[in-house]
Every structure is written in C-alpha cells, then in structure tokens.
Coordinates of C-alpha atoms and ligand atoms in Angstrom, one line a residue:
X66 CA 135.0 103.0 117.0
X67 CA 135.3 99.5 118.4
X68 CA 137.2 96.7 116.6
X69 CA 135.2 94.3 114.4
X70 CA 134.4 90.7 115.2
X71 CA 134.3 88.0 112.5
X72 CA 131.8 85.1 113.0
X73 CA 132.2 82.3 110.4
X74 CA 129.3 79.8 109.9
X75 CA 129.3 76.5 108.0
X76 CA 126.8 77.6 105.5
X77 CA 124.2 80.2 104.6
X78 CA 121.4 78.6 106.7
X79 CA 123.7 78.6 109.8
X80 CA 124.6 82.2 109.1
X81 CA 121.0 83.1 109.0
X82 CA 120.3 81.4 112.3
X83 CA 123.3 83.1 113.9
X84 CA 122.4 86.5 112.6
X85 CA 118.8 86.0 113.8
X86 CA 120.0 85.2 117.3
X87 CA 122.2 88.3 117.2
X88 CA 119.3 90.6 116.1
X89 CA 117.1 89.0 118.8
X90 CA 119.7 89.7 121.5
X91 CA 120.2 93.3 120.4
X92 CA 116.5 93.9 120.6
X93 CA 116.3 92.4 124.0
X94 CA 119.1 94.7 125.2
X95 CA 116.8 97.7 124.8
X96 CA 113.7 97.7 127.0
X97 CA 112.3 100.8 125.2
X98 CA 111.7 101.8 121.6
X99 CA 113.9 99.8 119.3
X100 CA 115.0 101.1 115.9
X101 CA 116.3 98.5 113.4
X102 CA 117.8 99.5 110.0
X103 CA 117.5 96.7 107.5
X104 CA 119.5 96.0 104.5
X105 CA 118.2 94.9 101.1
X106 CA 119.6 92.4 98.6
X107 CA 119.2 88.7 98.8
X108 CA 121.5 87.6 101.6
X109 CA 119.3 88.6 104.6
X110 CA 116.0 87.1 103.3
X111 CA 116.5 83.8 105.0
X112 CA 117.3 85.5 108.3
X113 CA 114.2 87.8 108.0
X114 CA 112.1 84.6 107.5
X115 CA 113.6 83.2 110.7
X116 CA 113.0 86.4 112.6
X117 CA 109.3 86.3 111.6
X118 CA 109.0 83.0 113.6
X119 CA 110.7 84.5 116.7
X120 CA 108.7 86.2 119.5
X121 CA 110.2 89.7 119.4
X122 CA 108.5 92.7 121.1
X123 CA 107.2 94.0 117.7
X124 CA 105.0 96.6 119.4
X125 CA 108.0 98.6 120.3
X126 CA 110.2 97.9 117.2
X127 CA 110.6 100.4 114.4
X128 CA 112.0 99.3 111.0
X129 CA 114.0 101.5 108.7
X130 CA 116.0 100.8 105.5
X131 CA 119.6 101.5 104.7
X132 CA 118.8 101.9 101.0
X133 CA 116.2 101.3 98.4
X134 CA 115.9 100.9 94.7
X135 CA 113.8 103.7 93.1
X136 CA 111.0 101.4 92.0
X137 CA 107.4 101.0 93.2
X138 CA 107.1 99.1 96.4
X139 CA 105.3 96.3 94.5
X140 CA 108.3 95.8 92.2
X141 CA 110.3 92.6 92.7
X142 CA 113.5 94.8 93.0
X143 CA 112.1 96.7 96.0
X144 CA 114.0 96.0 99.3
X145 CA 110.9 97.0 101.3
X146 CA 108.8 94.4 99.3
X147 CA 111.4 91.7 100.1
X148 CA 111.3 92.6 103.8
X149 CA 107.5 92.7 103.9
X150 CA 107.2 89.3 102.2
X151 CA 109.9 87.7 104.4
X152 CA 109.2 89.4 107.7
X153 CA 106.9 92.3 108.4
X154 CA 103.8 90.9 106.8
X155 CA 104.0 88.0 109.3
X156 CA 104.6 89.8 112.6
X157 CA 102.3 92.1 114.7
X158 CA 104.4 95.2 114.1
X159 CA 102.2 98.4 114.0
X160 CA 102.1 99.8 110.4
X161 CA 103.2 103.2 111.8
X162 CA 106.4 101.5 112.8
X163 CA 107.3 100.5 109.3
X164 CA 109.4 103.2 107.7
X165 CA 110.1 102.3 104.0
X166 CA 112.0 104.8 101.9
X167 CA 109.3 106.5 99.8
X168 CA 109.6 105.9 96.1
X169 CA 106.2 107.3 94.9
X170 CA 108.0 110.6 94.3
X171 CA 109.4 112.8 91.5
X172 CA 112.7 111.1 91.8
X173 CA 115.4 109.6 94.2
X174 CA 116.4 113.1 95.3
X175 CA 112.9 113.9 96.6
X176 CA 112.7 110.4 98.2
X177 CA 116.0 111.1 100.0
X178 CA 114.8 114.5 101.3
X179 CA 111.5 113.0 102.5
X180 CA 113.3 110.1 104.2
X181 CA 115.9 112.4 105.9
X182 CA 112.9 114.4 107.3
X183 CA 111.3 111.2 108.6
X184 CA 114.5 110.1 110.2
X185 CA 115.0 113.4 111.9
X186 CA 111.4 113.4 113.1
X187 CA 111.9 110.0 114.6
X188 CA 115.2 110.9 116.1
X189 CA 113.8 114.2 117.5
X190 CA 116.8 116.4 116.3
X191 CA 118.4 117.9 113.2
X192 CA 121.9 116.6 114.0
X193 CA 123.1 113.3 115.3
X194 CA 124.5 113.2 118.8
X195 CA 127.2 110.5 119.3
X196 CA 125.9 110.0 122.8
X197 CA 122.5 109.1 121.4
X198 CA 122.7 106.7 118.5
X199 CA 119.7 106.7 116.0
X200 CA 119.6 103.0 115.6
X201 CA 119.9 100.0 117.9
X202 CA 121.2 97.9 115.1
X203 CA 122.1 98.5 111.5
X204 CA 122.2 95.5 109.2
X205 CA 124.5 95.7 106.2
X206 CA 125.2 93.7 103.1
X207 CA 128.2 93.9 100.8
X208 CA 128.2 93.7 97.1
X209 CA 131.0 91.9 95.2
X210 CA 132.3 95.3 94.3
X211 CA 132.6 96.2 97.9
X212 CA 129.6 98.5 98.1
X213 CA 127.3 98.6 101.1
X214 CA 123.8 100.1 101.2
X215 CA 123.9 102.0 97.9
X216 CA 127.3 103.6 98.6
X217 CA 129.3 102.5 95.6
X218 CA 133.1 102.7 95.0
X219 CA 134.1 106.1 93.8
X220 CA 130.7 107.7 94.5
X221 CA 130.6 111.2 95.9
X222 CA 128.1 110.0 98.4
X223 CA 130.9 108.1 100.2
X224 CA 132.1 111.5 101.5
X225 CA 128.7 113.0 102.4
X226 CA 128.8 114.0 106.0
X227 CA 125.8 116.4 106.3
X228 CA 122.9 114.9 104.4
X229 CA 121.3 111.8 106.1
X230 CA 120.1 110.3 102.8
X231 CA 121.0 110.9 99.1
X232 CA 120.2 109.7 95.6
X233 CA 122.7 107.1 94.3
X234 CA 123.6 105.9 90.9
X235 CA 124.1 102.1 90.8
X236 CA 127.6 100.8 90.3
X237 CA 126.3 97.4 89.5
X238 CA 123.1 95.3 88.8
X239 CA 120.3 96.0 89.4
X240 CA 121.0 99.2 87.5
X241 CA 118.1 101.2 88.8
X242 CA 118.5 104.5 90.5
X243 CA 118.8 104.3 94.3
X244 CA 118.3 106.1 97.6
X245 CA 120.8 105.4 100.3
X246 CA 121.6 106.5 103.8
X247 CA 125.0 108.1 104.2
X248 CA 127.8 106.8 106.4
X249 CA 127.2 109.2 109.4
X250 CA 123.6 107.8 109.7
X251 CA 124.5 104.2 109.1
X252 CA 127.2 104.6 111.8
X253 CA 124.8 106.2 114.3
X254 CA 124.0 102.9 116.0
X255 CA 124.5 100.9 119.2
X256 CA 125.7 97.9 117.0
X257 CA 126.2 97.1 113.4
X258 CA 126.5 93.8 111.5
X259 CA 127.4 92.6 108.0
X260 CA 126.0 89.5 106.4
X261 CA 128.1 88.1 103.6
X262 CA 127.6 84.7 102.0
X263 CA 128.9 82.8 99.0
X264 CA 132.1 82.1 97.1
X265 CA 131.4 85.1 94.9
X266 CA 132.1 87.4 97.8
X267 CA 135.3 85.7 99.0
X268 CA 137.8 87.9 97.1
X269 CA 136.1 91.2 98.0
X270 CA 135.6 90.2 101.6
X271 CA 139.3 89.4 101.9
X272 CA 140.1 92.9 100.5
X273 CA 137.7 94.6 102.8
X274 CA 138.9 92.8 105.9
X275 CA 142.5 93.6 104.9
X276 CA 141.5 97.3 105.0
X277 CA 141.4 98.1 101.3
X278 CA 139.5 101.4 100.8
X279 CA 136.2 99.9 99.6
X280 CA 132.9 101.3 100.8
X281 CA 132.2 98.4 103.1
X282 CA 135.5 98.9 104.8
X283 CA 134.8 102.5 105.5
X284 CA 131.8 101.8 107.8
X285 CA 133.0 102.7 111.3
X286 CA 129.9 102.4 113.5
X287 CA 129.7 103.9 117.0
X288 CA 128.9 100.5 118.4
X289 CA 130.6 97.1 117.9
X290 CA 130.7 95.7 114.3
X291 CA 130.2 92.0 113.8
X292 CA 130.7 90.3 110.4
X293 CA 128.5 87.3 109.9
X294 CA 130.0 85.3 107.0
X295 CA 129.7 81.7 105.8
X296 CA 132.7 79.5 105.0
X297 CA 132.4 80.0 101.3
X298 CA 132.7 83.8 101.6
X299 CA 135.4 83.4 104.2
X300 CA 137.5 81.1 102.0
X301 CA 137.6 78.7 105.0
X302 CA 137.7 74.9 104.4
Ligands
LIG447 C1 120.8 96.5 97.8 C2 121.5 96.3 99.2 C3 122.9 96.1 98.9 C4 123.2 94.7 99.2 C5 124.4 94.2 98.5 C6 124.5 92.7 98.7 O1 119.9 97.4 97.8 O2 121.1 95.8 96.9 O3 121.2 97.2 100.1 O4 123.8 96.9 99.6 O5 123.2 94.5 100.6 O6 124.3 94.5 97.2 O7 123.4 92.1 98.0 P1 123.2 90.5 98.0 O8 122.8 90.2 99.5 O9 122.1 90.3 97.1 O10 124.5 89.9 97.6

C-alpha cells in the first residue's frame, strides 16, 4: 500500500475541478478498457457534471458503484440516479457499460449477490489477483461518522474479506438499507481517491488522517490514494 497524498482546494468548486482533472488523467493512463467505481452522496455531483463536459473515451469506459441505497433507480436517494442525471445521461457511454447495483430485487442481500456475480463476470475470475486490479480508479466519499461507501463504524461488513458485495444497515441518514462493496474490492484498484468537502467533515477528517480506526481510514488501496479536500474540511485558513 502506498502512502496517501492530500490535496487541499480553496472551495468545493475548485475541488470538483481538481478531481475531474485527476479522473481524466487516470482514464488517459489506460489505453484499454477502463473501469471506474463511482461513489454516491452529494459531494461528487459537481465533479460528475464537469466530467460530462470533458472529452473522455466513453466507448471504452465502464462505470460501477461502490454502494447503493436499496431504493428504485428513479428514487431521489438513488446513487445511480444522481450519477445518471449528472454524468452518464450526457455522455456517449454504451448502456452495456453502465453497471448500477440492481435494486429491483427481493432485498439488499439478493442485490449484493447479483452484483458480486456481475463484478466477477467483468473481472473474469472468482478471486481478485493483486497483480491485476479490478478498477482503474475508485472514487470514495466520507460521511461525518467516518463511513465510506456503506461501510459504517462497527459494522461486521468492515471485516468481510471473502464476499465482494454485502447488504448494509445504515449508520446514519438516509436510513434506507444499502448494498456496499467490501474493502478487498474497493482496494483492488490502480488508484483511489476521496472527495471531502465542508466544515461539517473537518473533525472527522482530522480523526481519519490521524489514523483513528474509522472505516474511511481502513481503506488501503493497492494503488496510490489521494485525498481531495476543500479548505473548510481541511480546517485550513
Ligand atoms: C452514500 C455514499 C456515501 C457518501 C458519504 C458522503 O451512498 O451515501 O456512497 O459513502 O460518499 O456518505 O456523502 P456526502 O458526499 O453527501 O457528504
């Protein structure tokens, strides 16, 4: 695991621009099939809108999700809906390259099992090989309780090392059941990034960067990790 880099931006818009530049560069680093794992929540929306205006090689990009709320895709709480409205509805990405976590199932457990199967089909193997990361880039957010994806403090899912996706009980709003990728899958990447914005995240970010055992601090990606934060979250003047 490489050490993390911290990039501090004046404000949320500058953070979004810097993050979009980073995503564009990571895509350009791979001349073949690119696999991006998006995060949900509100922070990345501005960056997704910027990416929609960039000329990326969408024909060879695949989009996955690190977690999802167990709601219909048309529900305002859906991470996939947010990403569609901000990004994928506006770019020429083949529909077969969009891999939302299915939620039209009997429950999050079935959704997780179906998504694990889809990830394995895409990867072409049943187990992850450190020499062949699944994702080119994993985008992560951080809740003010220190969760990332839907891996919440104290949850058993934090210690799941076999399953690729599991059902998750929310530790905070929105309190809908979730589906989340597990750490081994989120860490199977050539690069990973966090986007953290706002004064409300300042205290938790300081705890995570100080190494306190919060879920976001546990992420140890195979590739380099870069934190994209604004001054408010960084507590910088
Ligand atoms: C989700 C996200 C979650 C998010 C954090 C931060 O489904 O909510 O995947 O991990 O990244 O909760 O959310 P905000 O960006 O809205 O603060």
